[in-house]
Amino acid sequence: MKNTQLSKTSHTGSRAASGIAQSPASLDSAKGTLADRVTGALVEQIRQGDFAPGERMPSENELTERFQVSRTVIREAISRLKSEGLVGSRRGSGTVVLAPNNATPFRLDIDVQDSIQAVLRVIELRRGVEGEMAALAAQRRTKAQNQRIRQALKDIDKAVQEGRDGVPEDFAFHAAISEAAHNPLYTSLLQFLSQFLQAADRAFWASAEGQAAARDLARVRDAG
């Protein structure tokens, strides 16, 4: 009964009022912390257009009641929405939904811990980026940069031989290539992707494909 009443509560629009109400059960079935779940629900509402650009978000008290969580959780969720450029503070209006613009931070809606398919999607993205990056590095690298790339490759092989996953060494290898490409955007993109790539790397190097790649690296090292 409580959730039914909440879904009928009006604030700045009936669509948002009915769409934003979340039962405790729906939050419990989602993954992550309470702040993660509330943030995800609000992001989905904004992207679906339940909150139009310029529209005021429900108050902290309303959100606390609707999601049946603490004020701390709601404040954390709103803070995350602000950091992602989805909402902002406006004098006299409180927190409002912002219109999409070129300054909106890029984000990936993916959890590489969730499934092997998610890991493969990240690896596919990485391959597409790194293919062109490596081609540019081959054309533009200096002698010193080439040496750093070769040393980073050896470091990966050494890590694998020592029984480690080689993830930090692998990232250093690709970072060396990005620097040799002489395009700082590649380096920035790799830094952003690092949070996803490192988790994907650990899954990759633990797989049969990763072990085969390690053997290939050893052959490259021996040939060099």
GROMACS .gro file of C-alpha atoms in nm:
model
  224
    1MET     CA    1   0.000   0.000   0.000
    2LYS     CA    2   0.282   0.239   0.083
    3ASN     CA    3   0.446   0.199  -0.258
    4THR     CA    4   0.113   0.243  -0.434
    5GLN     CA    5   0.063   0.570  -0.254
    6LEU     CA    6   0.413   0.682  -0.339
    7SER     CA    7   0.365   0.608  -0.707
    8LYS     CA    8   0.065   0.841  -0.705
    9THR     CA    9   0.246   1.121  -0.527
   10SER     CA   10   0.303   1.420  -0.754
   11HIS     CA   11   0.607   1.648  -0.748
   12THR     CA   12   0.686   1.819  -1.076
   13GLY     CA   13   0.527   1.573  -1.318
   14SER     CA   14   0.310   1.262  -1.308
   15ARG     CA   15   0.544   1.062  -1.533
   16ALA     CA   16   0.838   1.108  -1.304
   17ALA     CA   17   0.627   1.046  -0.995
   18SER     CA   18   0.508   0.706  -1.113
   19GLY     CA   19   0.838   0.606  -1.272
   20ILE     CA   20   1.075   0.697  -0.992
   21ALA     CA   21   0.902   0.501  -0.719
   22GLN     CA   22   1.104   0.191  -0.642
   23SER     CA   23   1.000  -0.083  -0.406
   24PRO     CA   24   1.255  -0.221  -0.159
   25ALA     CA   25   1.228  -0.555  -0.342
   26SER     CA   26   1.341  -0.402  -0.672
   27LEU     CA   27   1.643  -0.249  -0.505
   28ASP     CA   28   1.726  -0.571  -0.324
   29SER     CA   29   1.728  -0.762  -0.652
   30ALA     CA   30   1.976  -0.519  -0.809
   31LYS     CA   31   2.353  -0.550  -0.771
   32GLY     CA   32   2.592  -0.326  -0.584
   33THR     CA   33   2.552  -0.106  -0.280
   34LEU     CA   34   2.233   0.083  -0.202
   35ALA     CA   35   2.392   0.396  -0.346
   36ASP     CA   36   2.477   0.202  -0.665
   37ARG     CA   37   2.120   0.080  -0.698
   38VAL     CA   38   1.955   0.415  -0.635
   39THR     CA   39   2.198   0.585  -0.874
   40GLY     CA   40   2.124   0.326  -1.142
   41ALA     CA   41   1.750   0.369  -1.101
   42LEU     CA   42   1.774   0.748  -1.129
   43VAL     CA   43   2.006   0.731  -1.428
   44GLU     CA   44   1.761   0.502  -1.604
   45GLN     CA   45   1.474   0.740  -1.534
   46ILE     CA   46   1.668   1.035  -1.671
   47ARG     CA   47   1.776   0.852  -1.984
   48GLN     CA   48   1.422   0.732  -2.051
   49GLY     CA   49   1.303   1.092  -2.039
   50ASP     CA   50   1.096   1.062  -1.723
   51PHE     CA   51   1.276   1.377  -1.611
   52ALA     CA   52   1.300   1.641  -1.883
   53PRO     CA   53   1.602   1.875  -1.908
   54GLY     CA   54   1.550   2.162  -1.669
   55GLU     CA   55   1.300   1.971  -1.458
   56ARG     CA   56   1.348   1.972  -1.083
   57MET     CA   57   1.440   1.642  -0.925
   58PRO     CA   58   1.236   1.519  -0.629
   59SER     CA   59   1.353   1.654  -0.297
   60GLU     CA   60   1.586   1.461  -0.072
   61ASN     CA   61   1.294   1.381   0.158
   62GLU     CA   62   1.085   1.248  -0.132
   63LEU     CA   63   1.362   1.026  -0.261
   64THR     CA   64   1.439   0.898   0.085
   65GLU     CA   65   1.077   0.798   0.130
   66ARG     CA   66   1.032   0.653  -0.217
   67PHE     CA   67   1.342   0.436  -0.214
   68GLN     CA   68   1.309   0.370   0.161
   69VAL     CA   69   1.680   0.436   0.217
   70SER     CA   70   1.872   0.681   0.432
   71ARG     CA   71   1.950   1.042   0.348
   72THR     CA   72   2.318   0.946   0.320
   73VAL     CA   73   2.238   0.704   0.037
   74ILE     CA   74   2.033   0.963  -0.149
   75ARG     CA   75   2.303   1.228  -0.111
   76GLU     CA   76   2.564   0.987  -0.247
   77ALA     CA   77   2.343   0.900  -0.544
   78ILE     CA   78   2.278   1.268  -0.627
   79SER     CA   79   2.650   1.343  -0.591
   80ARG     CA   80   2.725   1.073  -0.847
   81LEU     CA   81   2.465   1.209  -1.087
   82LYS     CA   82   2.627   1.552  -1.058
   83SER     CA   83   2.974   1.411  -1.123
   84GLU     CA   84   2.841   1.246  -1.438
   85GLY     CA   85   2.689   1.571  -1.561
   86LEU     CA   86   2.332   1.445  -1.547
   87VAL     CA   87   2.202   1.688  -1.284
   88GLY     CA   88   2.315   2.016  -1.134
   89SER     CA   89   2.220   2.269  -0.869
   90ARG     CA   90   2.022   2.575  -0.972
   91ARG     CA   91   1.946   2.863  -0.738
   92GLY     CA   92   1.580   2.867  -0.644
   93SER     CA   93   1.511   2.532  -0.809
   94GLY     CA   94   1.727   2.287  -0.619
   95THR     CA   95   1.864   1.994  -0.819
   96VAL     CA   96   1.759   1.993  -1.183
   97VAL     CA   97   1.820   1.764  -1.478
   98LEU     CA   98   2.079   1.898  -1.720
   99ALA     CA   99   2.050   1.886  -2.096
  100PRO     CA  100   2.300   1.653  -2.271
  101ASN     CA  101   2.605   1.839  -2.395
  102ASN     CA  102   2.958   1.779  -2.517
  103ALA     CA  103   3.091   1.819  -2.163
  104THR     CA  104   2.892   1.522  -2.030
  105PRO     CA  105   3.148   1.269  -1.905
  106PHE     CA  106   3.181   0.947  -2.100
  107ARG     CA  107   3.093   0.631  -1.911
  108LEU     CA  108   3.061   0.259  -1.982
  109ASP     CA  109   2.753   0.076  -1.855
  110ILE     CA  110   2.927  -0.255  -1.806
  111ASP     CA  111   3.045  -0.474  -1.523
  112VAL     CA  112   3.338  -0.695  -1.623
  113GLN     CA  113   3.283  -0.901  -1.309
  114ASP     CA  114   2.933  -0.989  -1.423
  115SER     CA  115   2.997  -1.230  -1.712
  116ILE     CA  116   3.249  -1.351  -1.968
  117GLN     CA  117   3.048  -1.168  -2.235
  118ALA     CA  118   3.116  -0.839  -2.059
  119VAL     CA  119   3.487  -0.918  -2.049
  120LEU     CA  120   3.487  -0.999  -2.421
  121ARG     CA  121   3.315  -0.669  -2.503
  122VAL     CA  122   3.587  -0.475  -2.324
  123ILE     CA  123   3.859  -0.676  -2.495
  124GLU     CA  124   3.697  -0.613  -2.835
  125LEU     CA  125   3.688  -0.241  -2.765
  126ARG     CA  126   4.050  -0.249  -2.656
  127ARG     CA  127   4.160  -0.435  -2.969
  128GLY     CA  128   3.990  -0.183  -3.194
  129VAL     CA  129   4.159   0.110  -3.021
  130GLU     CA  130   4.499  -0.049  -2.984
  131GLY     CA  131   4.520  -0.167  -3.345
  132GLU     CA  132   4.533   0.187  -3.481
  133MET     CA  133   4.739   0.304  -3.183
  134ALA     CA  134   5.005   0.040  -3.252
  135ALA     CA  135   5.013   0.132  -3.623
  136LEU     CA  136   5.080   0.496  -3.535
  137ALA     CA  137   5.342   0.395  -3.280
  138ALA     CA  138   5.521   0.189  -3.544
  139GLN     CA  139   5.546   0.500  -3.762
  140ARG     CA  140   5.623   0.761  -3.495
  141ARG     CA  141   5.819   0.587  -3.219
  142THR     CA  142   6.160   0.711  -3.119
  143LYS     CA  143   6.448   0.476  -3.047
  144ALA     CA  144   6.403   0.526  -2.671
  145GLN     CA  145   6.028   0.463  -2.692
  146ASN     CA  146   6.085   0.146  -2.891
  147GLN     CA  147   6.322   0.025  -2.623
  148ARG     CA  148   6.062   0.091  -2.352
  149ILE     CA  149   5.804  -0.107  -2.547
  150ARG     CA  150   6.041  -0.403  -2.584
  151GLN     CA  151   6.133  -0.392  -2.216
  152ALA     CA  152   5.765  -0.378  -2.115
  153LEU     CA  153   5.703  -0.685  -2.329
  154LYS     CA  154   5.981  -0.870  -2.148
  155ASP     CA  155   5.835  -0.762  -1.814
  156ILE     CA  156   5.504  -0.928  -1.904
  157ASP     CA  157   5.683  -1.252  -1.988
  158LYS     CA  158   5.878  -1.240  -1.663
  159ALA     CA  159   5.563  -1.184  -1.459
  160VAL     CA  160   5.393  -1.484  -1.618
  161GLN     CA  161   5.699  -1.703  -1.559
  162GLU     CA  162   5.689  -1.603  -1.192
  163GLY     CA  163   5.326  -1.709  -1.165
  164ARG     CA  164   5.178  -1.360  -1.153
  165ASP     CA  165   4.890  -1.244  -1.373
  166GLY     CA  166   5.104  -0.973  -1.537
  167VAL     CA  167   4.822  -0.720  -1.540
  168PRO     CA  168   5.029  -0.417  -1.425
  169GLU     CA  169   5.302  -0.511  -1.672
  170ASP     CA  170   5.049  -0.552  -1.952
  171PHE     CA  171   4.903  -0.208  -1.886
  172ALA     CA  172   5.254  -0.056  -1.878
  173PHE     CA  173   5.320  -0.221  -2.216
  174HIS     CA  174   5.014  -0.064  -2.378
  175ALA     CA  175   5.084   0.269  -2.209
  176ALA     CA  176   5.430   0.266  -2.368
  177ILE     CA  177   5.271   0.206  -2.707
  178SER     CA  178   5.022   0.489  -2.655
  179GLU     CA  179   5.306   0.730  -2.577
  180ALA     CA  180   5.492   0.618  -2.889
  181ALA     CA  181   5.182   0.697  -3.098
  182HIS     CA  182   5.238   1.066  -3.008
  183ASN     CA  183   4.865   1.126  -2.968
  184PRO     CA  184   4.775   1.215  -2.607
  185LEU     CA  185   4.411   1.120  -2.665
  186TYR     CA  186   4.510   0.755  -2.682
  187THR     CA  187   4.686   0.783  -2.348
  188SER     CA  188   4.384   0.955  -2.193
  189LEU     CA  189   4.148   0.692  -2.330
  190LEU     CA  190   4.362   0.408  -2.198
  191GLN     CA  191   4.372   0.570  -1.855
  192PHE     CA  192   3.993   0.588  -1.855
  193LEU     CA  193   3.961   0.227  -1.969
  194SER     CA  194   4.217   0.103  -1.718
  195GLN     CA  195   3.951   0.036  -1.452
  196PHE     CA  196   3.777  -0.202  -1.692
  197LEU     CA  197   4.086  -0.332  -1.871
  198GLN     CA  198   4.267  -0.445  -1.559
  199ALA     CA  199   3.973  -0.656  -1.446
  200ALA     CA  200   3.935  -0.793  -1.799
  201ASP     CA  201   4.308  -0.863  -1.817
  202ARG     CA  202   4.298  -1.075  -1.504
  203ALA     CA  203   4.020  -1.283  -1.652
  204PHE     CA  204   4.203  -1.309  -1.984
  205TRP     CA  205   4.542  -1.417  -1.851
  206ALA     CA  206   4.372  -1.680  -1.637
  207SER     CA  207   4.202  -1.829  -1.945
  208ALA     CA  208   4.335  -2.079  -2.196
  209GLU     CA  209   4.367  -1.798  -2.451
  210GLY     CA  210   4.575  -1.599  -2.206
  211GLN     CA  211   4.811  -1.890  -2.148
  212ALA     CA  212   4.853  -1.929  -2.523
  213ALA     CA  213   4.927  -1.557  -2.554
  214ALA     CA  214   5.190  -1.590  -2.282
  215ARG     CA  215   5.363  -1.860  -2.481
  216ASP     CA  216   5.354  -1.638  -2.790
  217LEU     CA  217   5.516  -1.357  -2.592
  218ALA     CA  218   5.791  -1.592  -2.486
  219ARG     CA  219   5.858  -1.680  -2.848
  220VAL     CA  220   5.873  -1.310  -2.942
  221ARG     CA  221   6.118  -1.249  -2.661
  222ASP     CA  222   6.339  -1.538  -2.765
  223ALA     CA  223   6.333  -1.423  -3.129
  224GLY     CA  224   6.429  -1.069  -3.025
   0.00000   0.00000   0.00000
